[in-house]
mmCIF file of C-alpha atoms and ligand atoms in Angstrom:
data_model
loop_
_atom_site.group_PDB
_atom_site.id
_atom_site.type_symbol
_atom_site.label_atom_id
_atom_site.label_comp_id
_atom_site.label_asym_id
_atom_site.label_seq_id
_atom_site.Cartn_x
_atom_site.Cartn_y
_atom_site.Cartn_z
ATOM 1 C CA MET A 1 113.674 98.770 89.385
ATOM 2 C CA SER A 2 112.739 97.406 92.775
ATOM 3 C CA GLU A 3 109.756 95.427 94.319
ATOM 4 C CA THR A 4 108.382 98.947 95.360
ATOM 5 C CA GLY A 5 108.171 100.129 91.769
ATOM 6 C CA ALA A 6 110.873 102.655 92.506
ATOM 7 C CA THR A 7 113.965 102.861 90.886
ATOM 8 C CA THR A 8 116.974 102.500 92.930
ATOM 9 C CA GLN A 9 117.634 106.113 92.903
ATOM 10 C CA ASP A 10 114.449 107.033 94.217
ATOM 11 C CA ASP A 11 114.929 104.423 96.809
ATOM 12 C CA ALA A 12 117.029 106.776 98.993
ATOM 13 C CA HIS A 13 114.501 107.972 101.553
ATOM 14 C CA GLU A 14 113.931 111.703 100.792
ATOM 15 C CA GLY A 15 112.572 112.290 104.070
ATOM 16 C CA GLY A 16 108.886 112.527 105.515
ATOM 17 C CA PHE A 17 106.501 110.063 106.332
ATOM 18 C CA ARG A 18 104.063 111.751 104.299
ATOM 19 C CA THR A 19 100.607 112.906 104.768
ATOM 20 C CA ASP A 20 100.235 113.812 101.400
ATOM 21 C CA MET A 21 99.441 110.250 100.274
ATOM 22 C CA ALA A 22 97.499 110.288 96.949
ATOM 23 C CA ILE A 23 94.198 109.048 98.356
ATOM 24 C CA ASN A 24 92.376 107.671 95.619
ATOM 25 C CA THR A 25 89.690 104.873 96.027
ATOM 26 C CA ASP A 26 89.361 104.172 92.214
ATOM 27 C CA ARG A 27 92.782 102.580 92.323
ATOM 28 C CA GLY A 28 92.985 98.782 91.437
ATOM 29 C CA GLY A 29 89.000 99.419 90.174
ATOM 30 C CA PRO A 30 85.838 98.197 91.960
ATOM 31 C CA ARG A 31 86.746 94.700 92.590
ATOM 32 C CA TYR A 32 90.150 95.227 94.290
ATOM 33 C CA GLY A 33 88.424 94.347 97.661
ATOM 34 C CA GLU A 34 87.329 91.273 96.084
ATOM 35 C CA PHE A 35 90.874 90.802 95.240
ATOM 36 C CA VAL A 36 92.526 91.051 98.478
ATOM 37 C CA ASP A 37 90.017 88.802 100.044
ATOM 38 C CA ALA A 38 90.587 86.250 97.744
ATOM 39 C CA VAL A 39 94.578 86.496 98.455
ATOM 40 C CA ARG A 40 93.763 86.307 102.070
ATOM 41 C CA LEU A 41 91.904 83.248 101.673
ATOM 42 C CA PHE A 42 94.486 81.972 99.302
ATOM 43 C CA MET A 43 97.058 82.735 102.340
ATOM 44 C CA ASP A 44 94.508 81.021 104.541
ATOM 45 C CA ARG A 45 94.521 78.103 102.708
ATOM 46 C CA VAL A 46 98.269 77.892 102.056
ATOM 47 C CA ARG A 47 98.836 77.852 106.105
ATOM 48 C CA ALA A 48 95.796 74.893 105.962
ATOM 49 C CA ALA A 49 97.364 72.763 103.199
ATOM 50 C CA GLU A 50 98.937 69.530 103.026
ATOM 51 C CA PRO A 51 99.698 69.469 99.334
ATOM 52 C CA SER A 52 100.958 66.588 97.170
ATOM 53 C CA GLU A 53 104.364 66.997 95.246
ATOM 54 C CA GLU A 54 102.184 67.515 92.358
ATOM 55 C CA LEU A 55 100.044 70.205 93.460
ATOM 56 C CA VAL A 56 103.148 72.014 94.883
ATOM 57 C CA ASP A 57 104.298 71.836 91.153
ATOM 58 C CA ARG A 58 101.084 73.189 89.776
ATOM 59 C CA MET A 59 101.055 75.915 92.379
ATOM 60 C CA ILE A 60 104.628 77.390 91.743
ATOM 61 C CA ALA A 61 103.592 77.536 88.317
ATOM 62 C CA SER A 62 100.685 79.645 88.561
ATOM 63 C CA LEU A 63 102.290 81.585 91.391
ATOM 64 C CA ALA A 64 104.958 82.381 88.639
ATOM 65 C CA LEU A 65 102.356 83.824 86.085
ATOM 66 C CA MET A 66 100.710 85.995 88.889
ATOM 67 C CA ASN A 67 104.376 87.121 90.196
ATOM 68 C CA ASP A 68 105.150 88.174 86.564
ATOM 69 C CA GLU A 69 101.748 89.898 85.965
ATOM 70 C CA LEU A 70 101.560 91.757 89.248
ATOM 71 C CA GLY A 71 105.378 92.477 88.975
ATOM 72 C CA ALA A 72 105.042 94.237 85.706
ATOM 73 C CA VAL A 73 102.809 96.810 87.710
ATOM 74 C CA ALA A 74 104.201 97.759 90.851
ATOM 75 C CA ILE A 75 104.659 101.224 92.221
ATOM 76 C CA ASP A 76 105.637 103.193 94.986
ATOM 77 C CA GLU A 77 104.037 102.950 98.382
ATOM 78 C CA TRP A 78 102.582 106.368 97.970
ATOM 79 C CA ASN A 79 100.593 105.616 95.258
ATOM 80 C CA ALA A 80 99.848 101.592 95.533
ATOM 81 C CA PRO A 81 96.230 100.750 96.116
ATOM 82 C CA SER A 82 97.361 98.478 98.922
ATOM 83 C CA GLY A 83 97.425 101.118 102.068
ATOM 84 C CA THR A 84 95.469 104.031 100.390
ATOM 85 C CA ARG A 85 92.150 102.062 99.864
ATOM 86 C CA ILE A 86 90.494 103.785 102.672
ATOM 87 C CA ASP A 87 87.178 102.275 101.586
ATOM 88 C CA LEU A 88 88.174 98.782 102.043
ATOM 89 C CA PRO A 89 88.676 96.758 105.357
ATOM 90 C CA ALA A 90 92.619 97.633 106.747
ATOM 91 C CA ARG A 91 92.970 100.274 103.579
ATOM 92 C CA GLY A 92 93.176 97.483 101.638
ATOM 93 C CA ASN A 93 96.576 96.437 103.118
ATOM 94 C CA ILE A 94 97.096 92.789 103.197
ATOM 95 C CA THR A 95 99.795 93.222 105.592
ATOM 96 C CA LEU A 96 97.309 93.989 108.109
ATOM 97 C CA PRO A 97 94.840 91.495 109.684
ATOM 98 C CA PRO A 98 91.381 92.832 108.237
ATOM 99 C CA TYR A 99 89.352 95.159 109.967
ATOM 100 C CA GLU A 100 86.629 97.450 110.023
ATOM 101 C CA VAL A 101 86.634 100.799 111.662
ATOM 102 C CA SER A 102 82.898 102.174 113.315
ATOM 103 C CA LYS A 103 84.423 105.238 114.690
ATOM 104 C CA ALA A 104 87.314 107.052 114.460
ATOM 105 C CA ASP A 105 87.809 110.694 115.868
ATOM 106 C CA GLU A 106 90.375 112.676 118.026
ATOM 107 C CA THR A 107 89.728 110.834 121.369
ATOM 108 C CA GLY A 108 90.012 107.260 119.563
ATOM 109 C CA VAL A 109 88.976 104.812 117.382
ATOM 110 C CA GLU A 110 86.481 101.605 117.794
ATOM 111 C CA ALA A 111 87.131 98.976 115.276
ATOM 112 C CA THR A 112 86.348 95.156 114.630
ATOM 113 C CA VAL A 113 89.139 92.755 113.408
ATOM 114 C CA ARG A 114 88.760 89.245 112.402
ATOM 115 C CA PHE A 115 91.985 86.691 112.798
ATOM 116 C CA SER A 116 91.673 83.657 110.425
ATOM 117 C CA ARG A 117 94.078 80.451 109.888
ATOM 118 C CA PHE A 118 96.933 82.980 108.368
ATOM 119 C CA HIS A 119 97.226 84.254 111.545
ATOM 120 C CA LEU A 120 96.923 81.183 113.614
ATOM 121 C CA GLY A 121 99.571 81.160 116.484
ATOM 122 C CA GLY A 122 99.017 77.889 118.122
ATOM 123 C CA ASN A 123 95.708 75.514 119.038
ATOM 124 C CA ASN A 124 93.537 77.781 117.333
ATOM 125 C CA ALA A 125 94.471 81.319 118.944
ATOM 126 C CA ALA A 126 95.954 84.166 116.974
ATOM 127 C CA HIS A 127 99.833 84.824 117.213
ATOM 128 C CA GLY A 128 100.319 87.510 119.525
ATOM 129 C CA GLY A 129 102.595 89.639 117.134
ATOM 130 C CA TYR A 130 99.277 89.941 115.043
ATOM 131 C CA ILE A 131 97.671 91.214 117.712
ATOM 132 C CA GLY A 132 100.415 93.811 118.423
ATOM 133 C CA LEU A 133 100.290 94.572 114.772
ATOM 134 C CA ALA A 134 96.352 95.231 114.831
ATOM 135 C CA PHE A 135 97.044 97.635 118.089
ATOM 136 C CA ASP A 136 99.916 99.267 116.365
ATOM 137 C CA ASP A 137 97.960 100.310 113.178
ATOM 138 C CA LEU A 138 94.950 101.284 115.013
ATOM 139 C CA LEU A 139 96.975 103.453 117.650
ATOM 140 C CA GLY A 140 98.957 105.003 114.767
ATOM 141 C CA MET A 141 95.590 106.478 113.434
ATOM 142 C CA THR A 142 94.544 107.194 116.647
ATOM 143 C CA GLY A 143 97.929 109.215 117.307
ATOM 144 C CA ALA A 144 97.447 110.778 113.632
ATOM 145 C CA LEU A 145 93.807 111.735 114.546
ATOM 146 C CA SER A 146 94.265 113.168 117.940
ATOM 147 C CA SER A 147 97.173 115.294 116.756
ATOM 148 C CA GLY A 148 96.579 116.251 113.072
ATOM 149 C CA LYS A 149 100.101 114.986 112.420
ATOM 150 C CA VAL A 150 101.832 111.602 111.152
ATOM 151 C CA THR A 151 103.288 110.012 114.055
ATOM 152 C CA ARG A 152 105.537 106.883 114.594
ATOM 153 C CA THR A 153 105.565 103.985 117.287
ATOM 154 C CA ALA A 154 107.974 105.149 120.139
ATOM 155 C CA TYR A 155 107.114 101.882 122.157
ATOM 156 C CA LEU A 156 104.268 99.526 122.383
ATOM 157 C CA THR A 157 103.337 97.483 125.178
ATOM 158 C CA VAL A 158 100.856 94.593 124.819
ATOM 159 C CA ASN A 159 99.351 92.438 127.758
ATOM 160 C CA TYR A 160 97.868 89.322 126.534
ATOM 161 C CA ARG A 161 94.818 88.874 128.992
ATOM 162 C CA SER A 162 92.968 85.652 127.734
ATOM 163 C CA ILE A 163 93.113 83.503 124.403
ATOM 164 C CA THR A 164 92.086 85.748 121.241
ATOM 165 C CA PRO A 165 90.127 83.256 118.925
ATOM 166 C CA LEU A 166 90.318 82.816 115.400
ATOM 167 C CA TYR A 167 87.411 83.563 113.276
ATOM 168 C CA ARG A 168 85.626 85.900 115.356
ATOM 169 C CA ASP A 169 84.788 89.436 114.967
ATOM 170 C CA LEU A 170 86.830 91.246 117.904
ATOM 171 C CA THR A 171 86.310 94.606 119.211
ATOM 172 C CA VAL A 172 89.282 97.058 119.350
ATOM 173 C CA ARG A 173 88.901 100.244 121.165
ATOM 174 C CA THR A 174 91.794 102.820 121.357
ATOM 175 C CA GLY A 175 91.893 105.923 123.337
ATOM 176 C CA ILE A 176 94.382 108.777 124.464
ATOM 177 C CA ASP A 177 95.700 108.775 127.908
ATOM 178 C CA ARG A 178 97.780 111.685 127.476
ATOM 179 C CA ILE A 179 99.271 114.516 125.227
ATOM 180 C CA ASP A 180 102.175 116.356 126.145
ATOM 181 C CA GLY A 181 104.050 118.228 123.327
ATOM 182 C CA ARG A 182 104.481 116.013 120.301
ATOM 183 C CA LYS A 183 104.352 112.837 122.813
ATOM 184 C CA ILE A 184 100.874 111.008 122.256
ATOM 185 C CA PHE A 185 100.120 108.296 125.287
ATOM 186 C CA VAL A 186 97.757 105.879 123.940
ATOM 187 C CA THR A 187 95.686 102.308 125.922
ATOM 188 C CA ALA A 188 93.771 99.702 123.628
ATOM 189 C CA THR A 189 91.689 96.647 124.236
ATOM 190 C CA MET A 190 90.868 93.900 122.441
ATOM 191 C CA HIS A 191 87.689 91.761 123.517
ATOM 192 C CA ASP A 192 85.809 89.095 122.265
ATOM 193 C CA GLY A 193 82.190 89.713 123.304
ATOM 194 C CA ASP A 194 82.808 91.149 127.162
ATOM 195 C CA ARG A 195 86.072 88.803 127.375
ATOM 196 C CA LEU A 196 89.127 91.190 127.547
ATOM 197 C CA CYS A 197 91.821 88.988 125.092
ATOM 198 C CA ALA A 198 94.537 91.906 124.964
ATOM 199 C CA GLU A 199 95.230 95.487 126.050
ATOM 200 C CA ALA A 200 97.810 97.853 125.328
ATOM 201 C CA ASP A 201 99.482 100.884 125.825
ATOM 202 C CA GLY A 202 102.104 102.846 123.915
ATOM 203 C CA LEU A 203 103.541 106.128 122.895
ATOM 204 C CA PHE A 204 103.473 107.631 119.549
ATOM 205 C CA VAL A 205 105.606 110.531 118.682
ATOM 206 C CA ALA A 206 104.289 113.183 116.227
ATOM 207 C CA LEU A 207 107.036 113.651 113.381
ATOM 208 C CA LYS A 208 108.639 116.632 112.661
ATOM 209 C CA PRO A 209 108.418 117.678 108.926
ATOM 210 C CA GLY A 210 110.808 116.105 107.019
ATOM 211 C CA GLN A 211 111.327 113.444 109.174
ATOM 212 C CA PRO A 212 111.154 110.030 108.296
HETATM 213 C C1 LIG B 301 110.572 109.365 116.074
HETATM 214 C C2 LIG B 301 111.135 108.622 117.006
HETATM 215 C C3 LIG B 301 109.947 107.558 117.924
HETATM 216 C C4 LIG B 301 111.122 109.641 118.096
HETATM 217 O O1 LIG B 301 112.565 110.720 117.935
HETATM 218 P P1 LIG B 301 112.595 111.686 117.466
HETATM 219 O O2 LIG B 301 111.804 112.540 116.982
HETATM 220 O O3 LIG B 301 113.951 112.117 117.215
HETATM 221 O O4 LIG B 301 112.481 112.630 119.031
HETATM 222 P P2 LIG B 301 113.101 112.175 120.542
HETATM 223 O O5 LIG B 301 114.318 111.247 120.622
HETATM 224 O O6 LIG B 301 113.550 113.760 121.084
HETATM 225 O O7 LIG B 301 111.566 112.000 121.412
HETATM 226 C C5 LIG B 301 110.669 112.849 121.492
HETATM 227 C C6 LIG B 301 109.989 112.478 123.106
HETATM 228 O O8 LIG B 301 109.601 111.327 123.497
HETATM 229 C C7 LIG B 301 110.571 110.664 124.161
HETATM 230 N N1 LIG B 301 110.937 108.901 123.594
HETATM 231 C C8 LIG B 301 111.244 108.979 122.521
HETATM 232 N N2 LIG B 301 111.309 107.306 122.511
HETATM 233 C C9 LIG B 301 110.687 106.696 123.764
HETATM 234 C C10 LIG B 301 110.688 105.629 124.138
HETATM 235 N N3 LIG B 301 110.723 104.535 123.490
HETATM 236 N N4 LIG B 301 110.454 105.584 125.346
HETATM 237 C C11 LIG B 301 109.893 106.649 125.993
HETATM 238 N N5 LIG B 301 109.977 107.919 125.745
HETATM 239 C C12 LIG B 301 110.411 107.960 124.478
HETATM 240 C C13 LIG B 301 111.599 111.256 124.408
HETATM 241 O O9 LIG B 301 112.361 111.274 125.451
HETATM 242 C C14 LIG B 301 111.302 112.715 124.099
HETATM 243 O O10 LIG B 301 110.769 113.229 125.241
HETATM 244 P P3 LIG B 301 110.938 114.685 125.562
HETATM 245 O O11 LIG B 301 110.378 115.696 124.552
HETATM 246 O O12 LIG B 301 112.613 114.686 126.061
HETATM 247 O O13 LIG B 301 110.370 114.716 127.127
HETATM 248 C C15 LIG B 301 112.097 107.728 116.923
HETATM 249 O O14 LIG B 301 112.950 107.272 117.805
HETATM 250 C C16 LIG B 301 111.905 106.845 116.144
HETATM 251 O O15 LIG B 301 112.011 107.235 114.384
HETATM 252 N N6 LIG B 301 111.620 105.764 116.329
HETATM 253 C C17 LIG B 301 111.745 104.556 115.185
HETATM 254 C C18 LIG B 301 110.097 104.629 115.109
HETATM 255 C C19 LIG B 301 109.441 103.501 114.400
HETATM 256 O O16 LIG B 301 110.028 102.895 113.458
HETATM 257 N N7 LIG B 301 108.302 102.600 114.799
HETATM 258 C C20 LIG B 301 107.591 101.545 114.162
HETATM 259 C C21 LIG B 301 107.259 102.032 112.687
HETATM 260 S S1 LIG B 301 105.913 103.380 112.949
HETATM 261 C C22 LIG B 301 103.972 102.055 113.008
HETATM 262 O O17 LIG B 301 104.459 101.280 112.802
HETATM 263 C C23 LIG B 301 103.148 102.721 113.226
HETATM 264 C C24 LIG B 301 102.386 103.437 112.386
HETATM 265 C C25 LIG B 301 101.383 102.301 112.030
HETATM 266 C C26 LIG B 301 100.482 102.742 111.055
HETATM 267 C C27 LIG B 301 100.326 103.723 110.662
HETATM 268 C C28 LIG B 301 100.963 105.054 111.041
HETATM 269 C C29 LIG B 301 102.308 104.370 111.972
#
């Protein structure tokens, strides 16, 4: 059994970045979003803390218990609530910075993203990698909505125009530049109020059936 809950045999990719993910907003129960928020707060606190040796000892013991409990209920990526709870910010996926989508159609997506201490790059500004991550995920959504297919990033260019602050609701807007067969050329901006923090352009390629 791997960390994904799949057996070693199942780990061989059977092909297809699946569109038939078993979306079910009941998985993890009604408090799953609260659980994700608590984990996010924990990651912020870890990033900010200067723990004593004794506190580190206690944390290791507490985490070992939690890791055992969660390890016992690990399942495959297609069914785990993390990433499939579309009722929650960023689909309940702690890998992503938390965002909430206010508009999503074949022309583009509008969302609010909020970075916190966990996403710190330096001097109170967000890490550029997390800004790219937010763009990649929301542009992946844009590619999928515009094509009706699963897409993968072929390239993503990010231009950092001004400091991206933590603890502010930032607006991300994505759009389609042009579509050429399987190629979907997309653009995105991230604003703090009226100020442009970052912008991106990318190519997302619609996958062929069975393509990984
Ligand atoms: C699938 C593909 C991107 C393309 O391969 P194939 O299917 O074999 O197709 P082919 O190579 O024939 O190209 C088709 C057309 O495209 C063109 N073109 C291609 N590349 C470039 C380029 N760089 N630059 C410019 N053009 C390029 C190419 O010339 C051709 O043009 P043509 O038709 O002659 O005019 C493959 O390279 C791959 O898997 N890469 C790794 C992707 C990966 O791991 N990404 C990260 C993880 S995904 C993620 O995180 C996002 C996400 C987030 C959330 C939710 C969902 C998603």
